Amino acid sequence: MPAPFPAELRNQDLTEIPGAGRTIALTFDAGANAAGLPKILSALSAKGVAATFFLTGNWAANNPDGVRQIVSAGHRVGNHSMTHPGFTGLSDAEIVAQVRRAEEAILAAGADPRPLFRFPFGERDARTISAVNDLGYAAVRWSVDTLGWKGTSGGVTAGIVSDRIMAALQPGGIVLMHIGSNPDDGTTLDADALPQVIDGVRAAGYGFATLDALLGR
């Protein structure tokens, strides 16, 4: 079992890494397809950056090779529920099932998501945060959403993705990006923008960390 998360992270849905200085965390949610993963892993490898990937259990079960590639490249994995439902409408028992089933599926694919959790849609309240805490997970939100998931059909471009991140740069910031393609236009704007993002963040004097920085390790 991994070490429990620090007590000071309880009852929070964290939007930044406290005390991180000029460091940010790139995070990627995976709940749809894996279309952007090769480009994302290639860019992270080429630039020497480690990131954190929040996986649904369904995604892990459907993409075991992808999970192995993420882990073998030295990235961190977190829990993003089994089937990506909104949590505030779930019963306590359904929350337990969503978190534990995802944990089992991710472990079966070769990664350990504990103790990092991200709520689907960012939908949470005091009850649901407490529930995932009781299951051994710290809840992690974000400080900026790139909106790359909206795709070109939603009026977004790779340039807009990069600009949103740069405009929101802050010490300990947590960037939300996505692995999957837009279902309407097939674009993977977060993956497309990633090399430019990494270069721009470094040029602004920032470095990168995985969300293990929250855990003191």
Coordinates of C-alpha atoms in Angstrom, one line a residue:
M1 CA 0.0 0.0 0.0
P2 CA 1.2 3.5 -0.8
A3 CA 1.8 6.0 2.1
P4 CA -1.4 7.8 3.1
F5 CA -1.8 11.3 1.7
P6 CA -0.9 14.2 4.1
A7 CA -3.6 15.2 6.5
E8 CA -3.5 18.8 5.4
L9 CA -4.9 17.8 2.0
R10 CA -8.1 16.4 3.5
N11 CA -11.4 18.1 2.7
Q12 CA -9.8 20.0 -0.2
D13 CA -10.0 19.8 -4.0
L14 CA -6.6 21.2 -4.7
T15 CA -6.0 23.8 -7.4
E16 CA -2.3 24.3 -6.9
I17 CA 0.7 22.7 -5.3
P18 CA 1.4 24.6 -2.1
G19 CA 5.0 25.9 -1.7
A20 CA 6.1 24.7 -5.1
G21 CA 7.7 27.9 -6.2
R22 CA 8.2 28.4 -10.0
T23 CA 7.1 24.9 -10.8
I24 CA 3.8 23.6 -12.4
A25 CA 2.3 20.2 -13.0
L26 CA 1.1 19.1 -16.4
T27 CA -1.9 16.7 -16.0
F28 CA -3.7 14.7 -18.6
D29 CA -7.2 13.2 -18.2
A30 CA -8.0 10.0 -20.0
G31 CA -11.6 8.9 -20.3
A32 CA -12.4 8.7 -24.0
N33 CA -9.9 7.4 -26.6
A34 CA -6.1 7.3 -26.7
A35 CA -5.7 9.3 -29.9
G36 CA -3.3 11.9 -28.5
L37 CA -1.2 9.6 -26.3
P38 CA 1.6 8.9 -28.8
K39 CA 2.2 12.6 -29.5
I40 CA 2.0 13.5 -25.8
L41 CA 4.4 10.8 -24.7
S42 CA 6.8 11.7 -27.5
A43 CA 6.8 15.4 -26.6
L44 CA 7.3 14.7 -22.9
S45 CA 10.1 12.4 -23.6
A46 CA 11.8 14.8 -26.1
K47 CA 11.6 17.6 -23.6
G48 CA 12.5 15.6 -20.5
V49 CA 9.2 16.4 -18.6
A50 CA 7.3 14.1 -16.3
A51 CA 3.5 14.5 -16.0
T52 CA 0.5 13.1 -14.2
F53 CA -2.2 11.1 -16.0
F54 CA -5.6 10.7 -14.4
L55 CA -7.2 7.5 -15.9
T56 CA -10.7 6.1 -15.8
G57 CA -10.9 2.4 -15.1
N58 CA -12.6 1.9 -18.4
W59 CA -9.7 3.7 -20.2
A60 CA -7.1 1.6 -18.4
A61 CA -9.0 -1.6 -19.2
N62 CA -9.3 -0.7 -22.9
N63 CA -5.8 0.6 -23.2
P64 CA -3.4 -1.6 -21.2
D65 CA -0.6 -0.9 -23.5
G66 CA -1.1 2.8 -23.1
V67 CA -1.0 2.4 -19.3
R68 CA 2.3 0.5 -19.6
Q69 CA 3.8 3.2 -21.8
I70 CA 2.8 5.9 -19.4
V71 CA 4.4 4.1 -16.4
S72 CA 7.5 2.9 -18.3
A73 CA 8.2 6.5 -19.3
G74 CA 8.3 7.6 -15.7
H75 CA 5.0 9.4 -15.4
R76 CA 2.6 9.4 -12.4
V77 CA -0.9 7.9 -12.6
G78 CA -4.1 9.0 -10.7
N79 CA -7.7 7.7 -10.4
H80 CA -10.4 9.4 -12.4
S81 CA -13.3 7.0 -11.5
M82 CA -14.5 3.9 -13.4
T83 CA -17.0 5.3 -15.9
H84 CA -16.7 9.1 -15.5
P85 CA -20.0 10.0 -13.9
G86 CA -20.8 13.2 -12.1
F87 CA -20.2 12.4 -8.4
T88 CA -22.6 14.7 -6.6
G89 CA -25.5 12.6 -7.9
L90 CA -24.1 9.3 -6.7
S91 CA -24.8 7.6 -3.4
D92 CA -22.0 6.9 -1.0
A93 CA -22.0 3.2 -2.1
E94 CA -21.8 4.2 -5.8
I95 CA -18.9 6.5 -5.0
V96 CA -17.0 3.6 -3.3
A97 CA -17.7 1.4 -6.3
Q98 CA -16.5 4.0 -8.8
V99 CA -13.3 4.6 -7.0
R100 CA -12.5 1.0 -6.1
R101 CA -13.4 -0.5 -9.5
A102 CA -11.2 2.1 -11.2
E103 CA -8.4 1.4 -8.8
E104 CA -8.6 -2.3 -9.5
A105 CA -8.7 -1.8 -13.3
I106 CA -5.7 0.6 -13.2
L107 CA -3.7 -1.8 -10.9
A108 CA -4.5 -4.7 -13.3
A109 CA -3.1 -2.6 -16.2
G110 CA 0.2 -2.1 -14.3
A111 CA -0.1 1.3 -12.6
D112 CA -1.0 2.4 -9.0
P113 CA -3.2 5.5 -8.9
R114 CA -3.2 5.9 -5.2
P115 CA -3.5 8.4 -3.5
L116 CA -4.4 10.9 -6.3
F117 CA -8.0 11.4 -7.5
R118 CA -9.7 13.8 -9.9
F119 CA -13.5 14.2 -10.0
P120 CA -15.1 13.7 -13.4
F121 CA -16.2 17.1 -14.8
G122 CA -14.7 18.6 -11.7
E123 CA -18.1 18.0 -10.0
R124 CA -17.7 17.8 -6.3
D125 CA -19.0 19.0 -2.9
A126 CA -18.0 18.5 0.7
R127 CA -19.7 15.0 0.9
T128 CA -18.0 13.6 -2.2
I129 CA -14.6 15.1 -1.2
S130 CA -14.9 13.5 2.2
A131 CA -15.9 10.2 0.6
V132 CA -12.9 9.9 -1.6
N133 CA -10.6 11.0 1.2
D134 CA -12.1 8.1 3.3
L135 CA -11.0 5.8 0.5
G136 CA -7.4 7.0 0.8
Y137 CA -7.4 9.6 -2.0
A138 CA -6.5 13.3 -2.1
A139 CA -8.7 15.2 -4.5
V140 CA -6.8 17.2 -7.2
R141 CA -8.5 19.8 -9.4
W142 CA -6.6 22.3 -11.6
S143 CA -5.7 26.0 -11.9
V144 CA -6.2 26.2 -15.6
D145 CA -8.2 24.2 -18.2
T146 CA -6.7 24.5 -21.6
L147 CA -10.2 23.9 -23.2
G148 CA -8.3 21.8 -25.9
W149 CA -11.0 19.2 -25.5
K150 CA -13.5 21.6 -27.3
G151 CA -11.6 21.1 -30.5
T152 CA -11.5 23.3 -33.6
S153 CA -15.3 22.7 -33.9
G154 CA -15.6 24.5 -30.5
G155 CA -13.5 27.5 -31.7
V156 CA -10.2 26.4 -30.1
T157 CA -6.8 26.1 -31.6
A158 CA -3.4 24.8 -30.5
G159 CA -2.4 28.4 -30.1
I160 CA -5.3 29.1 -27.8
V161 CA -4.3 26.1 -25.7
S162 CA -0.8 27.5 -25.3
D163 CA -2.0 31.0 -24.7
R164 CA -4.4 29.9 -21.9
I165 CA -1.6 28.1 -20.1
M166 CA 0.8 31.0 -20.4
A167 CA -1.7 33.5 -19.2
A168 CA -2.5 31.4 -16.1
L169 CA 1.1 30.6 -15.1
Q170 CA 1.5 30.7 -11.3
P171 CA 3.7 29.0 -8.8
G172 CA 2.4 25.5 -8.2
G173 CA -0.1 25.7 -11.0
I174 CA -1.9 22.6 -12.2
V175 CA -2.7 22.4 -15.9
L176 CA -5.6 20.3 -17.1
M177 CA -5.2 18.7 -20.5
H178 CA -6.8 15.7 -22.2
I179 CA -5.5 12.6 -24.1
G180 CA -8.5 11.9 -26.2
S181 CA -9.6 13.5 -29.5
N182 CA -12.6 15.7 -29.9
P183 CA -15.6 13.4 -30.9
D184 CA -16.8 15.8 -33.6
D185 CA -13.7 16.9 -35.4
G186 CA -11.1 14.4 -34.3
T187 CA -8.6 17.0 -33.2
T188 CA -6.0 16.5 -30.3
L189 CA -5.2 20.1 -29.6
D190 CA -3.6 19.5 -26.2
A191 CA -1.2 17.0 -27.8
D192 CA -0.5 19.3 -30.7
A193 CA 0.2 22.3 -28.4
L194 CA 2.4 20.4 -25.9
P195 CA 5.9 21.1 -27.3
Q196 CA 5.2 24.8 -27.6
V197 CA 3.7 24.8 -24.1
I198 CA 6.8 23.2 -22.6
D199 CA 9.1 25.6 -24.3
G200 CA 7.0 28.6 -23.3
V201 CA 6.8 27.6 -19.7
R202 CA 10.5 27.1 -19.4
A203 CA 11.2 30.4 -21.2
A204 CA 9.1 32.1 -18.5
G205 CA 11.4 30.6 -15.8
Y206 CA 9.2 27.7 -14.7
G207 CA 9.9 24.0 -14.3
F208 CA 7.7 20.9 -14.1
A209 CA 6.8 18.4 -11.4
T210 CA 4.4 15.5 -11.0
L211 CA 1.7 15.7 -8.4
D212 CA 3.8 13.6 -6.1
A213 CA 5.0 17.0 -5.1
L214 CA 1.7 17.3 -3.2
L215 CA 2.7 14.3 -1.2
G216 CA 6.1 15.4 -0.2
R217 CA 7.9 12.9 -2.4

